[in-house]
CSV table of C-alpha atoms in Angstrom, one decimal:
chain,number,residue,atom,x,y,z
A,227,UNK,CA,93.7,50.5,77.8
A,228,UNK,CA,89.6,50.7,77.7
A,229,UNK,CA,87.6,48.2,79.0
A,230,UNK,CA,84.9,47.2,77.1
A,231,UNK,CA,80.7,45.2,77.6
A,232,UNK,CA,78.3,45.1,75.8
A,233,UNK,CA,75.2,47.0,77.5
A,234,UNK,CA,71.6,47.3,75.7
A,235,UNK,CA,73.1,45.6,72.6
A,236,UNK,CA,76.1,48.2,72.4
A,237,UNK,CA,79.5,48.6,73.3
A,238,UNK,CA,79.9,50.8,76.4
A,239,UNK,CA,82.8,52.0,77.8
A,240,UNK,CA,83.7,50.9,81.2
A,241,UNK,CA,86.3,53.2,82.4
A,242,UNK,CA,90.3,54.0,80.9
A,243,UNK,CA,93.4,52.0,82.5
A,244,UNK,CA,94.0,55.6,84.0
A,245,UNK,CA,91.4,55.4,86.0
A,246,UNK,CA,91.0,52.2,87.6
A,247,UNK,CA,94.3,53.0,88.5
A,248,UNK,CA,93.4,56.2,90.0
A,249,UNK,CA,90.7,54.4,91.9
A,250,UNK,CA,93.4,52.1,93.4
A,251,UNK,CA,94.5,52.6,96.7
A,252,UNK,CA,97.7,51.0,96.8
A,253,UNK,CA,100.8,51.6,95.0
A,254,UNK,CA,102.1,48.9,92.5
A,255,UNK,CA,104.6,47.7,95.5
A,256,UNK,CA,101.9,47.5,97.5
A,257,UNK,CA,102.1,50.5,99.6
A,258,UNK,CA,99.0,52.9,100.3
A,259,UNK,CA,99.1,56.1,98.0
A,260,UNK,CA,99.2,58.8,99.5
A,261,UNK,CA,96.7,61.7,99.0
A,262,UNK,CA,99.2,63.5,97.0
A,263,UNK,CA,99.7,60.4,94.9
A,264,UNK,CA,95.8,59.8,94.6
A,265,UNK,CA,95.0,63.2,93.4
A,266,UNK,CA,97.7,62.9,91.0
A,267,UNK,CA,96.4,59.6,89.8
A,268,UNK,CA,92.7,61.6,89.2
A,269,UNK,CA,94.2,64.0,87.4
A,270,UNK,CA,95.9,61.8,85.1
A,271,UNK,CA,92.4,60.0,84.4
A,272,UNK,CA,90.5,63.2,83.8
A,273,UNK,CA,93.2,64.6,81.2
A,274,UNK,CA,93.3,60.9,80.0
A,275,UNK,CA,89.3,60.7,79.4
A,276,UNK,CA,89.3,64.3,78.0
A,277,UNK,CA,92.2,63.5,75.5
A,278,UNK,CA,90.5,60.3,74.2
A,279,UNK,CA,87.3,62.7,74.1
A,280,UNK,CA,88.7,64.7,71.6
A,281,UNK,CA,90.7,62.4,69.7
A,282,UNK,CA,87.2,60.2,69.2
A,283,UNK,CA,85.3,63.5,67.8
A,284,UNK,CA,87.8,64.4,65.3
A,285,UNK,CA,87.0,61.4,64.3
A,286,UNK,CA,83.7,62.1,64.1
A,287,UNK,CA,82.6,59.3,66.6
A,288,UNK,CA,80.6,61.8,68.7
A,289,UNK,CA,78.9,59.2,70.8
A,290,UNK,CA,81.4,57.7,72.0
A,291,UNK,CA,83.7,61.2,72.5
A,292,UNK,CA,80.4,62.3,74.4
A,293,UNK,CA,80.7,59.3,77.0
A,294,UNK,CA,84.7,59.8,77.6
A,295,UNK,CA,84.0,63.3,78.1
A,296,UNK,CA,80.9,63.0,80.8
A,297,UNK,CA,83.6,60.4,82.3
A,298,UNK,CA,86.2,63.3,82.5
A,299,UNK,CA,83.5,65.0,84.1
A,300,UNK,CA,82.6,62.9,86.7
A,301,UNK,CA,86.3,62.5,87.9
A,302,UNK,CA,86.9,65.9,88.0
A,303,UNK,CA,84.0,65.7,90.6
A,304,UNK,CA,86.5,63.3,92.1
A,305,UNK,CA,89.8,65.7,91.8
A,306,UNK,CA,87.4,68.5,93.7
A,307,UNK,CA,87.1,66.5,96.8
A,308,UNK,CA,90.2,65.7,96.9
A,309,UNK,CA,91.1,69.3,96.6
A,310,UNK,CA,88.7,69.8,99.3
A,311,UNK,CA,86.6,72.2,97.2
A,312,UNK,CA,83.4,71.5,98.5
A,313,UNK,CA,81.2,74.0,97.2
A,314,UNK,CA,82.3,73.7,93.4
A,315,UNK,CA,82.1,69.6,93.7
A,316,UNK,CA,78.0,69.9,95.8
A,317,UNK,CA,77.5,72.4,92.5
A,318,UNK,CA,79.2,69.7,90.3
A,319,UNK,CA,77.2,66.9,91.8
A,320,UNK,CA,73.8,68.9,91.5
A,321,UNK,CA,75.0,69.5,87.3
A,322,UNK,CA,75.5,65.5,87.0
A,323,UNK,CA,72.1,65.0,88.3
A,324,UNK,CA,70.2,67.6,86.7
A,325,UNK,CA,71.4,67.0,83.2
A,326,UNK,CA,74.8,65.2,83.3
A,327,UNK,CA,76.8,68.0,82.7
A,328,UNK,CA,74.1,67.9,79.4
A,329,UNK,CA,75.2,64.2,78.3
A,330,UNK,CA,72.2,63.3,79.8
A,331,UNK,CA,69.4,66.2,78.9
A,332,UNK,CA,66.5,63.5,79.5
A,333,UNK,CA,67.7,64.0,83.0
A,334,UNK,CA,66.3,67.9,82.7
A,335,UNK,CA,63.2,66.7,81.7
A,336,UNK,CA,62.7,64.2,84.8
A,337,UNK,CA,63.4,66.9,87.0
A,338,UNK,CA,62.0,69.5,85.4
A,339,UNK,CA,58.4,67.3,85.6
A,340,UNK,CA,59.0,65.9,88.7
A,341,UNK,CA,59.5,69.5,90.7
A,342,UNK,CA,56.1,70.4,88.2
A,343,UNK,CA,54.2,67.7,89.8
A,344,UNK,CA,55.6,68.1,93.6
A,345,UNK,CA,54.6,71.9,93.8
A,346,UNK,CA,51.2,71.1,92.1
A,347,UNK,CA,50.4,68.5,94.7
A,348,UNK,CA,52.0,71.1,97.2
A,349,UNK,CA,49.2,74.2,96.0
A,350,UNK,CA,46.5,71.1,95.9
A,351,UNK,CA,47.0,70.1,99.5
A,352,UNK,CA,47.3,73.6,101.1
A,353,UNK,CA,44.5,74.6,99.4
A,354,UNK,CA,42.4,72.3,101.0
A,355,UNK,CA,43.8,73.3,104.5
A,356,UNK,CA,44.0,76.9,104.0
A,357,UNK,CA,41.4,79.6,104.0
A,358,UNK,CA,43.0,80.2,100.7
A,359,UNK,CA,41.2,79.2,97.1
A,360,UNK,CA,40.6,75.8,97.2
A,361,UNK,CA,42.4,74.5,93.9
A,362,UNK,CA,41.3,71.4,91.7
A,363,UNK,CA,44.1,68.9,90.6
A,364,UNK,CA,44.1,70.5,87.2
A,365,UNK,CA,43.9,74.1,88.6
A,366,UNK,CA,47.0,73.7,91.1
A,367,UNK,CA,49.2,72.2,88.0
A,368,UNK,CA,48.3,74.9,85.8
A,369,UNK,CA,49.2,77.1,88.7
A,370,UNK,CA,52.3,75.5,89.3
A,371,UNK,CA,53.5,75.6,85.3
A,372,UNK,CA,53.2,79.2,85.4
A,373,UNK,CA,54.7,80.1,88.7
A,374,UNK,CA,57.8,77.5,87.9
A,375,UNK,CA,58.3,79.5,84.7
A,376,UNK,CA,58.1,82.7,87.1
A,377,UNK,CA,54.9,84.3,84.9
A,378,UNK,CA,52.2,83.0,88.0
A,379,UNK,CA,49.3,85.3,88.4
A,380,UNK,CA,47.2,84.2,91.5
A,381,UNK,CA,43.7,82.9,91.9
A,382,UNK,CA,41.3,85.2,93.8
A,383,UNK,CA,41.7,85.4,97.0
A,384,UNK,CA,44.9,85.1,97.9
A,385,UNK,CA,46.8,87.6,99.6
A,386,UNK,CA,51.2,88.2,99.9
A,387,UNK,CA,51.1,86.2,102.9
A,388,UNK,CA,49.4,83.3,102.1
A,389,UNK,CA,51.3,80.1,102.0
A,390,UNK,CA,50.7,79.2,98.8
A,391,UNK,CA,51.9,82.9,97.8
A,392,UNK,CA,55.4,81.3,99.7
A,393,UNK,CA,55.7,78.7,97.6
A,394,UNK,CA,54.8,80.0,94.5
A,395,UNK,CA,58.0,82.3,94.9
A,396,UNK,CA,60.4,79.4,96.3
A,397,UNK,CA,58.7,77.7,92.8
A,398,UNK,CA,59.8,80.6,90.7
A,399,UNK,CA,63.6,80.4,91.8
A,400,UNK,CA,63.6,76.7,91.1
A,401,UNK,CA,62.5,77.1,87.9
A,402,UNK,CA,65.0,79.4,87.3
A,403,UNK,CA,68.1,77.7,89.1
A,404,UNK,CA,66.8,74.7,86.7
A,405,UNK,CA,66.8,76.4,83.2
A,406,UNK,CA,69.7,78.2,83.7
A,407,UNK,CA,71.6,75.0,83.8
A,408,UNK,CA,69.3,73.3,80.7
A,409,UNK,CA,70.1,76.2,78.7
A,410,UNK,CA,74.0,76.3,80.2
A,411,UNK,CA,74.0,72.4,79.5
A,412,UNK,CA,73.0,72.2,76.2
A,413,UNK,CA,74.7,75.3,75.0
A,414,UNK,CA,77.7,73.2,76.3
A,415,UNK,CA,77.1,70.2,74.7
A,416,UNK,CA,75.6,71.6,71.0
A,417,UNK,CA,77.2,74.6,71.1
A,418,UNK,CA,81.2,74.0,72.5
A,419,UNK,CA,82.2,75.6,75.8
């Protein structure tokens, strides 16, 4: 059974039967489940949302497959506490809200801009404080483009152990850590697993 609004003048889908059952925490007598029982129940949703997933793109109703899928997704997230996996649902949480597990790419571009725009303000302000070069606005996000893509060059007069040097290389591995998961994403989702 789906549950079904309507949501920006479209159908969305709420959630399966499976899954508000999973998110029950009483038995149909009335008895609390036991964790056992609940990570049983979350497994049943996840296979449930993946199954509908697939049925709905061989259909060729890709839109909607794509948001039973990202469900499945998310309630694996669920099935990983509940396994007490911690490190593989923080690294599942940090996929949702980079990209969605790439059901969501314009979520890649807010963060990609956003970390752009935080380290340029970063180079801006200790520039100012430091005896390092003293960066205009346009200068420190020019600086902080090429260092996030890990080609930064440095101004003049900035030395290895300058601070702005520091964060230039923490910049670098962000950028990194964040287009290896846009290109992982949306090889995912264009490409198949």
């Amino acid at each position: 059974v789906v549950k079904w609004s309507l949501g920006r003048g479209r159908r969305t889908a709420i959630s399966l039967g499976d899954e508000r059952a999973a998110r029950k925490t009483r038995t149909f007598e009335g008895d609390l489940k036991t964790p056992a029982q609940r990570l049983e129940d979350f497994e049943a949703a996840v296979r449930a949302n993946r199954q509908l997933a697939l049925a709905l793109q061989a259909q060729g109703l890709n839109e909607d497959a794509s948001r039973f899928a990202y469900r499945a997704q998310v309630l694996e997230r669920a099935v990983l506490r509940r396994q007490g996996r911690l490190g593989s649902w923080l690294f599942s949480h940090f996929l949702d809200g980079l990209a969605g597990y790439g059901y969501k790419p314009g979520r890649s571009l807010v963060a990609y801009v956003s970390m752009i725009l935080l380290f340029a303000a970063a180079y801006y302000v200790l520039g100012q404080g430091f005896n390092g070069p003293n960066l205009a606005p346009d200068s420190a996000l020019v600086f902080s483009v090429t260092s996030f893509h890990g080609r930064g060059f440095f101004p003049g007069g900035v030395s290895i152990e300058d601070p702005i040097t520091k964060l230039a290389a923490l910049e670098a591995l962000v950028g990194l850590i964040i287009e290896i998961s846009f290109i992982a994403t949306f090889t995912q989702r264009f490409f198949g697993k």
